[in-house]
Amino acid sequence: MTPLALRVFRDLLLPEGKRTVVDRGRVFDRLADVHCFEATEVSSLASDLAERSMVDGFDWTRTFLPFPRTWLEFAGPPGSGERNAFLLCADRPDVFWHIAQFGDGLIETSAWEFVRPSSDEDYLRKKEAKRSKMPGAQPYSTEEKLLATLSIINTPRILRSEETPPHRGLVRDLHRAGYGTEKLPIHASTTIRLDLTPFGADGVGTGEGRLTGPRALHWCRAHLRLQRGRIVLVKAHQRGSDEVGTREADYRIRPPAAS
């Protein structure tokens, strides 16, 4: 479970009068069946996509929720002790919940209107009105960054992800407190990894990838690419220059292993 989610769930075990989370947004009412994503490593990438969205355009077709209740969490600056999480629920697409952990350890929740990004003037006016009330606000809206993060999460085989099983102690304590798996199921959390090392067929970094400079003439098979938040098919083609040389490669296609 992500660190901030674990803190919130731990607080749920306390009597209401002893809880430390200031739950103005009533997040405690929506913790059942939550799937958590630790997205700190892709925070900068999501911010960049969000900032460019209104300039370059952005296809939001891959910004659906991977689960009906999706928790996106980001760590603050190193050493600050701050964390921010956002809860998105399919049954309330007009709202998102913000869970903020401050440097002193205080946790507060709040509920906000979710305004889906658009290029029309009405959306731009609402966005600027909101930003004008926030000193030091980023050029992108919170909604734009959240949707950009979903776009990254929903694009398979582009970035790595690792699953962490539910916290055993938390599951045990919740059951003892009367929160059974049917009432409050606890799921594995997912960490999104920003790992751009080229990988070979065996999953091990080949060390042959280069981001700049001329390349030998070689054949590229058809593949999928993330483009403006959307999966696109790149047709088979040749790439590089024969002046540098030529490179041949054989591709062996294997069916997925039987489960």
PDB file of C-alpha atoms in Angstrom:
ATOM      1  CA  MET A   1       0.000   0.000   0.000  1.00  0.00           C
ATOM      2  CA  THR A   2       1.220   3.515  -0.726  1.00  0.00           C
ATOM      3  CA  PRO A   3       2.585   5.376   2.326  1.00  0.00           C
ATOM      4  CA  LEU A   4      -0.168   7.993   2.591  1.00  0.00           C
ATOM      5  CA  ALA A   5      -2.935   5.455   1.966  1.00  0.00           C
ATOM      6  CA  LEU A   6      -1.493   3.299   4.752  1.00  0.00           C
ATOM      7  CA  ARG A   7      -1.601   6.292   7.124  1.00  0.00           C
ATOM      8  CA  VAL A   8      -5.230   6.992   6.234  1.00  0.00           C
ATOM      9  CA  PHE A   9      -6.294   3.353   6.609  1.00  0.00           C
ATOM     10  CA  ARG A  10      -4.498   3.148   9.958  1.00  0.00           C
ATOM     11  CA  ASP A  11      -6.459   6.167  11.113  1.00  0.00           C
ATOM     12  CA  LEU A  12      -9.676   4.435  10.086  1.00  0.00           C
ATOM     13  CA  LEU A  13      -9.027   1.881  12.831  1.00  0.00           C
ATOM     14  CA  LEU A  14      -9.226   4.557  15.528  1.00  0.00           C
ATOM     15  CA  PRO A  15     -12.482   5.727  17.117  1.00  0.00           C
ATOM     16  CA  GLU A  16     -13.821   8.810  15.323  1.00  0.00           C
ATOM     17  CA  GLY A  17     -12.970  11.039  18.284  1.00  0.00           C
ATOM     18  CA  LYS A  18      -9.312   9.985  18.210  1.00  0.00           C
ATOM     19  CA  ARG A  19      -8.628  10.137  14.486  1.00  0.00           C
ATOM     20  CA  THR A  20      -5.820  12.451  13.420  1.00  0.00           C
ATOM     21  CA  VAL A  21      -6.872  12.884   9.774  1.00  0.00           C
ATOM     22  CA  VAL A  22      -8.929  16.040   9.248  1.00  0.00           C
ATOM     23  CA  ASP A  23     -11.473  14.471   6.902  1.00  0.00           C
ATOM     24  CA  ARG A  24     -13.333  17.503   5.559  1.00  0.00           C
ATOM     25  CA  GLY A  25     -13.706  15.780   2.197  1.00  0.00           C
ATOM     26  CA  ARG A  26     -15.243  12.637   3.769  1.00  0.00           C
ATOM     27  CA  VAL A  27     -12.689  10.340   2.155  1.00  0.00           C
ATOM     28  CA  PHE A  28     -13.305   7.744   4.874  1.00  0.00           C
ATOM     29  CA  ASP A  29     -16.680   7.094   3.241  1.00  0.00           C
ATOM     30  CA  ARG A  30     -14.962   6.022  -0.003  1.00  0.00           C
ATOM     31  CA  LEU A  31     -12.086   3.799   1.058  1.00  0.00           C
ATOM     32  CA  ALA A  32     -13.783   0.514   0.157  1.00  0.00           C
ATOM     33  CA  ASP A  33     -12.309  -1.207  -2.917  1.00  0.00           C
ATOM     34  CA  VAL A  34      -9.641   1.445  -3.552  1.00  0.00           C
ATOM     35  CA  HIS A  35      -6.695   0.590  -5.839  1.00  0.00           C
ATOM     36  CA  CYS A  36      -3.577   2.633  -5.083  1.00  0.00           C
ATOM     37  CA  PHE A  37      -0.869   3.790  -7.498  1.00  0.00           C
ATOM     38  CA  GLU A  38       2.455   5.269  -6.357  1.00  0.00           C
ATOM     39  CA  ALA A  39       3.195   7.647  -9.233  1.00  0.00           C
ATOM     40  CA  THR A  40       6.038   9.784  -7.855  1.00  0.00           C
ATOM     41  CA  GLU A  41       8.562   8.636 -10.471  1.00  0.00           C
ATOM     42  CA  VAL A  42       6.327   9.775 -13.344  1.00  0.00           C
ATOM     43  CA  SER A  43       5.222  13.018 -11.685  1.00  0.00           C
ATOM     44  CA  SER A  44       7.550  15.192 -13.791  1.00  0.00           C
ATOM     45  CA  LEU A  45       6.550  13.373 -16.982  1.00  0.00           C
ATOM     46  CA  ALA A  46       2.851  13.827 -16.162  1.00  0.00           C
ATOM     47  CA  SER A  47       3.448  17.520 -15.409  1.00  0.00           C
ATOM     48  CA  ASP A  48       5.205  17.946 -18.747  1.00  0.00           C
ATOM     49  CA  LEU A  49       2.358  16.238 -20.629  1.00  0.00           C
ATOM     50  CA  ALA A  50      -0.182  18.381 -18.782  1.00  0.00           C
ATOM     51  CA  GLU A  51       1.692  21.614 -19.507  1.00  0.00           C
ATOM     52  CA  ARG A  52       1.981  20.816 -23.206  1.00  0.00           C
ATOM     53  CA  SER A  53      -1.610  19.640 -23.530  1.00  0.00           C
ATOM     54  CA  MET A  54      -3.126  23.053 -24.255  1.00  0.00           C
ATOM     55  CA  VAL A  55      -0.316  23.981 -26.668  1.00  0.00           C
ATOM     56  CA  ASP A  56       0.286  20.787 -28.616  1.00  0.00           C
ATOM     57  CA  GLY A  57      -3.134  19.259 -28.079  1.00  0.00           C
ATOM     58  CA  PHE A  58      -3.722  16.027 -26.197  1.00  0.00           C
ATOM     59  CA  ASP A  59      -5.852  13.010 -26.941  1.00  0.00           C
ATOM     60  CA  TRP A  60      -7.507  12.127 -23.634  1.00  0.00           C
ATOM     61  CA  THR A  61      -8.969   8.816 -24.881  1.00  0.00           C
ATOM     62  CA  ARG A  62      -6.684   6.777 -22.608  1.00  0.00           C
ATOM     63  CA  THR A  63      -7.522   8.698 -19.476  1.00  0.00           C
ATOM     64  CA  PHE A  64     -10.148   6.293 -18.194  1.00  0.00           C
ATOM     65  CA  LEU A  65      -9.937   4.997 -14.636  1.00  0.00           C
ATOM     66  CA  PRO A  66      -8.094   1.646 -14.425  1.00  0.00           C
ATOM     67  CA  PHE A  67     -10.326   0.788 -11.437  1.00  0.00           C
ATOM     68  CA  PRO A  68     -13.667   2.219 -10.245  1.00  0.00           C
ATOM     69  CA  ARG A  69     -11.875   3.824  -7.288  1.00  0.00           C
ATOM     70  CA  THR A  70      -8.348   4.876  -8.204  1.00  0.00           C
ATOM     71  CA  TRP A  71      -5.902   6.484  -5.760  1.00  0.00           C
ATOM     72  CA  LEU A  72      -2.944   8.369  -7.309  1.00  0.00           C
ATOM     73  CA  GLU A  73      -0.153   9.297  -4.898  1.00  0.00           C
ATOM     74  CA  PHE A  74       2.904  11.542  -5.243  1.00  0.00           C
ATOM     75  CA  ALA A  75       5.715  12.289  -2.795  1.00  0.00           C
ATOM     76  CA  GLY A  76       6.633  15.915  -2.157  1.00  0.00           C
ATOM     77  CA  PRO A  77      10.159  17.384  -2.384  1.00  0.00           C
ATOM     78  CA  PRO A  78      12.819  15.087  -0.853  1.00  0.00           C
ATOM     79  CA  GLY A  79      13.066  15.549   2.881  1.00  0.00           C
ATOM     80  CA  SER A  80       9.866  17.596   3.114  1.00  0.00           C
ATOM     81  CA  GLY A  81       7.701  14.811   4.533  1.00  0.00           C
ATOM     82  CA  GLU A  82       4.916  15.994   2.230  1.00  0.00           C
ATOM     83  CA  ARG A  83       2.761  13.690   0.140  1.00  0.00           C
ATOM     84  CA  ASN A  84      -0.317  14.270  -2.000  1.00  0.00           C
ATOM     85  CA  ALA A  85      -2.904  11.730  -3.097  1.00  0.00           C
ATOM     86  CA  PHE A  86      -5.950  12.084  -5.314  1.00  0.00           C
ATOM     87  CA  LEU A  87      -8.942   9.770  -5.241  1.00  0.00           C
ATOM     88  CA  LEU A  88     -11.002   9.429  -8.433  1.00  0.00           C
ATOM     89  CA  CYS A  89     -14.287   7.500  -8.396  1.00  0.00           C
ATOM     90  CA  ALA A  90     -16.190   6.281 -11.446  1.00  0.00           C
ATOM     91  CA  ASP A  91     -19.532   6.894  -9.752  1.00  0.00           C
ATOM     92  CA  ARG A  92     -18.648  10.570  -9.143  1.00  0.00           C
ATOM     93  CA  PRO A  93     -16.847  11.813 -12.266  1.00  0.00           C
ATOM     94  CA  ASP A  94     -17.647  15.406 -11.317  1.00  0.00           C
ATOM     95  CA  VAL A  95     -15.522  15.288  -8.127  1.00  0.00           C
ATOM     96  CA  PHE A  96     -11.981  14.427  -7.085  1.00  0.00           C
ATOM     97  CA  TRP A  97     -10.703  14.091  -3.545  1.00  0.00           C
ATOM     98  CA  HIS A  98      -7.363  15.551  -2.435  1.00  0.00           C
ATOM     99  CA  ILE A  99      -5.525  13.976   0.496  1.00  0.00           C
ATOM    100  CA  ALA A 100      -2.601  16.129   1.634  1.00  0.00           C
ATOM    101  CA  GLN A 101       0.101  15.212   4.134  1.00  0.00           C
ATOM    102  CA  PHE A 102       2.040  18.248   5.322  1.00  0.00           C
ATOM    103  CA  GLY A 103       5.593  18.364   6.586  1.00  0.00           C
ATOM    104  CA  ASP A 104       4.472  18.279  10.214  1.00  0.00           C
ATOM    105  CA  GLY A 105       2.583  15.026   9.605  1.00  0.00           C
ATOM    106  CA  LEU A 106      -0.901  16.563   9.568  1.00  0.00           C
ATOM    107  CA  ILE A 107      -3.250  15.003   6.998  1.00  0.00           C
ATOM    108  CA  GLU A 108      -6.247  16.847   5.585  1.00  0.00           C
ATOM    109  CA  THR A 109      -8.755  15.816   2.932  1.00  0.00           C
ATOM    110  CA  SER A 110     -10.889  17.961   0.665  1.00  0.00           C
ATOM    111  CA  ALA A 111     -13.323  17.462  -2.206  1.00  0.00           C
ATOM    112  CA  TRP A 112     -13.086  19.510  -5.405  1.00  0.00           C
ATOM    113  CA  GLU A 113     -15.128  19.885  -8.560  1.00  0.00           C
ATOM    114  CA  PHE A 114     -13.573  17.925 -11.431  1.00  0.00           C
ATOM    115  CA  VAL A 115     -13.617  20.059 -14.563  1.00  0.00           C
ATOM    116  CA  ARG A 116     -12.616  17.944 -17.555  1.00  0.00           C
ATOM    117  CA  PRO A 117     -10.040  19.737 -19.742  1.00  0.00           C
ATOM    118  CA  SER A 118     -11.270  21.233 -22.973  1.00  0.00           C
ATOM    119  CA  SER A 119     -10.151  23.791 -25.532  1.00  0.00           C
ATOM    120  CA  ASP A 120     -13.357  25.803 -25.299  1.00  0.00           C
ATOM    121  CA  GLU A 121     -13.379  29.281 -23.772  1.00  0.00           C
ATOM    122  CA  ASP A 122     -15.589  28.310 -20.833  1.00  0.00           C
ATOM    123  CA  TYR A 123     -13.059  25.758 -19.579  1.00  0.00           C
ATOM    124  CA  LEU A 124     -10.139  28.156 -20.070  1.00  0.00           C
ATOM    125  CA  ARG A 125     -11.947  30.836 -18.039  1.00  0.00           C
ATOM    126  CA  LYS A 126     -12.634  28.402 -15.184  1.00  0.00           C
ATOM    127  CA  LYS A 127      -9.041  27.219 -15.251  1.00  0.00           C
ATOM    128  CA  GLU A 128      -7.597  30.725 -15.079  1.00  0.00           C
ATOM    129  CA  ALA A 129     -10.060  31.731 -12.352  1.00  0.00           C
ATOM    130  CA  LYS A 130      -8.919  28.801 -10.223  1.00  0.00           C
ATOM    131  CA  ARG A 131      -5.218  29.475 -10.886  1.00  0.00           C
ATOM    132  CA  SER A 132      -5.568  33.154  -9.996  1.00  0.00           C
ATOM    133  CA  LYS A 133      -6.582  32.153  -6.450  1.00  0.00           C
ATOM    134  CA  MET A 134      -3.520  29.922  -5.979  1.00  0.00           C
ATOM    135  CA  PRO A 135      -0.159  31.717  -5.463  1.00  0.00           C
ATOM    136  CA  GLY A 136       2.583  30.027  -7.471  1.00  0.00           C
ATOM    137  CA  ALA A 137       0.095  27.859  -9.389  1.00  0.00           C
ATOM    138  CA  GLN A 138       1.437  25.718 -12.224  1.00  0.00           C
ATOM    139  CA  PRO A 139       0.409  26.512 -15.824  1.00  0.00           C
ATOM    140  CA  TYR A 140      -1.595  23.284 -15.933  1.00  0.00           C
ATOM    141  CA  SER A 141      -4.623  22.370 -13.850  1.00  0.00           C
ATOM    142  CA  THR A 142      -4.772  19.556 -11.304  1.00  0.00           C
ATOM    143  CA  GLU A 143      -7.249  17.776 -13.573  1.00  0.00           C
ATOM    144  CA  GLU A 144      -4.823  17.935 -16.504  1.00  0.00           C
ATOM    145  CA  LYS A 145      -2.030  16.357 -14.461  1.00  0.00           C
ATOM    146  CA  LEU A 146      -4.306  13.638 -13.090  1.00  0.00           C
ATOM    147  CA  LEU A 147      -5.519  12.723 -16.577  1.00  0.00           C
ATOM    148  CA  ALA A 148      -1.941  12.744 -17.896  1.00  0.00           C
ATOM    149  CA  THR A 149      -0.979  10.354 -15.081  1.00  0.00           C
ATOM    150  CA  LEU A 150      -3.867   8.044 -16.005  1.00  0.00           C
ATOM    151  CA  SER A 151      -2.704   8.143 -19.618  1.00  0.00           C
ATOM    152  CA  ILE A 152       0.736   6.913 -18.518  1.00  0.00           C
ATOM    153  CA  ILE A 153      -0.723   4.197 -16.282  1.00  0.00           C
ATOM    154  CA  ASN A 154      -3.086   2.958 -19.002  1.00  0.00           C
ATOM    155  CA  THR A 155      -0.352   2.621 -21.613  1.00  0.00           C
ATOM    156  CA  PRO A 156       1.089  -0.897 -21.261  1.00  0.00           C
ATOM    157  CA  ARG A 157       4.742  -1.803 -21.882  1.00  0.00           C
ATOM    158  CA  ILE A 158       5.877   1.820 -22.009  1.00  0.00           C
ATOM    159  CA  LEU A 159       6.930   2.149 -18.377  1.00  0.00           C
ATOM    160  CA  ARG A 160       7.507  -0.479 -15.712  1.00  0.00           C
ATOM    161  CA  SER A 161       5.105  -1.195 -12.885  1.00  0.00           C
ATOM    162  CA  GLU A 162       5.548  -3.231  -9.738  1.00  0.00           C
ATOM    163  CA  GLU A 163       2.817  -4.627  -7.515  1.00  0.00           C
ATOM    164  CA  THR A 164       3.117  -4.712  -3.741  1.00  0.00           C
ATOM    165  CA  PRO A 165       0.859  -7.118  -1.823  1.00  0.00           C
ATOM    166  CA  PRO A 166      -1.519  -5.684   0.777  1.00  0.00           C
ATOM    167  CA  HIS A 167       0.036  -4.838   4.145  1.00  0.00           C
ATOM    168  CA  ARG A 168      -0.520  -7.985   6.226  1.00  0.00           C
ATOM    169  CA  GLY A 169      -0.672  -6.156   9.536  1.00  0.00           C
ATOM    170  CA  LEU A 170      -3.230  -3.701   8.197  1.00  0.00           C
ATOM    171  CA  VAL A 171      -5.427  -6.472   6.787  1.00  0.00           C
ATOM    172  CA  ARG A 172      -5.244  -8.307  10.116  1.00  0.00           C
ATOM    173  CA  ASP A 173      -6.124  -5.187  12.124  1.00  0.00           C
ATOM    174  CA  LEU A 174      -8.997  -4.267   9.816  1.00  0.00           C
ATOM    175  CA  HIS A 175     -10.472  -7.740  10.157  1.00  0.00           C
ATOM    176  CA  ARG A 176     -10.170  -7.548  13.933  1.00  0.00           C
ATOM    177  CA  ALA A 177     -11.955  -4.214  13.836  1.00  0.00           C
ATOM    178  CA  GLY A 178     -14.846  -5.740  11.914  1.00  0.00           C
ATOM    179  CA  TYR A 179     -13.888  -4.636   8.399  1.00  0.00           C
ATOM    180  CA  GLY A 180     -14.106  -7.915   6.485  1.00  0.00           C
ATOM    181  CA  THR A 181     -12.944  -8.412   2.899  1.00  0.00           C
ATOM    182  CA  GLU A 182     -16.470  -7.897   1.601  1.00  0.00           C
ATOM    183  CA  LYS A 183     -16.949  -4.609   3.458  1.00  0.00           C
ATOM    184  CA  LEU A 184     -13.467  -3.178   2.914  1.00  0.00           C
ATOM    185  CA  PRO A 185     -11.325  -5.240   0.502  1.00  0.00           C
ATOM    186  CA  ILE A 186      -7.634  -4.359   0.496  1.00  0.00           C
ATOM    187  CA  HIS A 187      -5.824  -4.657  -2.845  1.00  0.00           C
ATOM    188  CA  ALA A 188      -2.192  -4.743  -3.904  1.00  0.00           C
ATOM    189  CA  SER A 189      -0.762  -1.323  -4.699  1.00  0.00           C
ATOM    190  CA  THR A 190       1.089  -0.516  -7.927  1.00  0.00           C
ATOM    191  CA  THR A 191       4.283   1.519  -8.253  1.00  0.00           C
ATOM    192  CA  ILE A 192       4.876   3.109 -11.674  1.00  0.00           C
ATOM    193  CA  ARG A 193       8.589   3.095 -12.543  1.00  0.00           C
ATOM    194  CA  LEU A 194      10.262   5.586 -14.859  1.00  0.00           C
ATOM    195  CA  ASP A 195      12.867   3.335 -16.498  1.00  0.00           C
ATOM    196  CA  LEU A 196      13.870   4.309 -20.003  1.00  0.00           C
ATOM    197  CA  THR A 197      16.784   1.851 -20.371  1.00  0.00           C
ATOM    198  CA  PRO A 198      16.491  -0.091 -23.658  1.00  0.00           C
ATOM    199  CA  PHE A 199      15.541  -3.719 -23.010  1.00  0.00           C
ATOM    200  CA  GLY A 200      16.251  -6.830 -24.997  1.00  0.00           C
ATOM    201  CA  ALA A 201      13.960  -9.781 -25.563  1.00  0.00           C
ATOM    202  CA  ASP A 202      14.989 -11.265 -22.218  1.00  0.00           C
ATOM    203  CA  GLY A 203      14.082  -8.070 -20.367  1.00  0.00           C
ATOM    204  CA  VAL A 204      17.722  -7.215 -19.612  1.00  0.00           C
ATOM    205  CA  GLY A 205      19.112  -3.837 -20.624  1.00  0.00           C
ATOM    206  CA  THR A 206      21.163  -4.234 -23.795  1.00  0.00           C
ATOM    207  CA  GLY A 207      23.191  -1.059 -23.369  1.00  0.00           C
ATOM    208  CA  GLU A 208      22.965  -0.517 -27.139  1.00  0.00           C
ATOM    209  CA  GLY A 209      20.324   2.198 -27.088  1.00  0.00           C
ATOM    210  CA  ARG A 210      21.342   5.690 -28.134  1.00  0.00           C
ATOM    211  CA  LEU A 211      19.159   8.770 -27.950  1.00  0.00           C
ATOM    212  CA  THR A 212      21.301  10.951 -30.247  1.00  0.00           C
ATOM    213  CA  GLY A 213      23.742  10.613 -33.135  1.00  0.00           C
ATOM    214  CA  PRO A 214      23.599   8.759 -36.464  1.00  0.00           C
ATOM    215  CA  ARG A 215      22.526   5.125 -36.579  1.00  0.00           C
ATOM    216  CA  ALA A 216      23.222   2.322 -38.997  1.00  0.00           C
ATOM    217  CA  LEU A 217      20.517   1.500 -41.518  1.00  0.00           C
ATOM    218  CA  HIS A 218      18.202  -1.043 -39.948  1.00  0.00           C
ATOM    219  CA  TRP A 219      14.709  -2.434 -40.230  1.00  0.00           C
ATOM    220  CA  CYS A 220      12.127  -1.572 -37.582  1.00  0.00           C
ATOM    221  CA  ARG A 221       9.189  -3.899 -37.163  1.00  0.00           C
ATOM    222  CA  ALA A 222       5.728  -2.528 -36.490  1.00  0.00           C
ATOM    223  CA  HIS A 223       5.243  -1.506 -32.873  1.00  0.00           C
ATOM    224  CA  LEU A 224       3.039   0.495 -30.539  1.00  0.00           C
ATOM    225  CA  ARG A 225       3.939   3.985 -29.353  1.00  0.00           C
ATOM    226  CA  LEU A 226       2.544   6.425 -26.825  1.00  0.00           C
ATOM    227  CA  GLN A 227       1.634   9.626 -28.671  1.00  0.00           C
ATOM    228  CA  ARG A 228      -0.262  12.466 -26.994  1.00  0.00           C
ATOM    229  CA  GLY A 229      -1.682  10.079 -24.474  1.00  0.00           C
ATOM    230  CA  ARG A 230      -2.880   7.581 -27.073  1.00  0.00           C
ATOM    231  CA  ILE A 231      -1.582   4.214 -28.276  1.00  0.00           C
ATOM    232  CA  VAL A 232      -0.750   4.420 -31.982  1.00  0.00           C
ATOM    233  CA  LEU A 233       0.553   1.769 -34.390  1.00  0.00           C
ATOM    234  CA  VAL A 234       3.851   2.588 -36.093  1.00  0.00           C
ATOM    235  CA  LYS A 235       4.131   0.647 -39.354  1.00  0.00           C
ATOM    236  CA  ALA A 236       7.229  -1.357 -40.243  1.00  0.00           C
ATOM    237  CA  HIS A 237       9.901   0.882 -41.772  1.00  0.00           C
ATOM    238  CA  GLN A 238      13.615   1.417 -42.344  1.00  0.00           C
ATOM    239  CA  ARG A 239      15.591   3.822 -40.178  1.00  0.00           C
ATOM    240  CA  GLY A 240      19.147   5.158 -40.113  1.00  0.00           C
ATOM    241  CA  SER A 241      21.790   5.788 -42.766  1.00  0.00           C
ATOM    242  CA  ASP A 242      23.706   3.264 -44.896  1.00  0.00           C
ATOM    243  CA  GLU A 243      26.687   5.630 -44.676  1.00  0.00           C
ATOM    244  CA  VAL A 244      27.065   4.529 -41.038  1.00  0.00           C
ATOM    245  CA  GLY A 245      26.579   0.889 -41.958  1.00  0.00           C
ATOM    246  CA  THR A 246      23.795  -1.658 -41.923  1.00  0.00           C
ATOM    247  CA  ARG A 247      22.423  -3.806 -39.161  1.00  0.00           C
ATOM    248  CA  GLU A 248      20.285  -6.911 -39.482  1.00  0.00           C
ATOM    249  CA  ALA A 249      18.066  -8.428 -36.838  1.00  0.00           C
ATOM    250  CA  ASP A 250      15.799 -11.445 -36.644  1.00  0.00           C
ATOM    251  CA  TYR A 251      12.605 -11.298 -34.644  1.00  0.00           C
ATOM    252  CA  ARG A 252      11.276 -14.442 -33.066  1.00  0.00           C
ATOM    253  CA  ILE A 253       7.613 -14.244 -32.145  1.00  0.00           C
ATOM    254  CA  ARG A 254       6.575 -16.540 -29.308  1.00  0.00           C
ATOM    255  CA  PRO A 255       3.076 -17.093 -27.945  1.00  0.00           C
ATOM    256  CA  PRO A 256       2.507 -16.106 -24.310  1.00  0.00           C
ATOM    257  CA  ALA A 257       3.400 -18.768 -21.767  1.00  0.00           C
ATOM    258  CA  ALA A 258       0.490 -20.838 -20.536  1.00  0.00           C
ATOM    259  CA  SER A 259      -0.682 -19.732 -17.109  1.00  0.00           C
TER     260      SER A 259
END
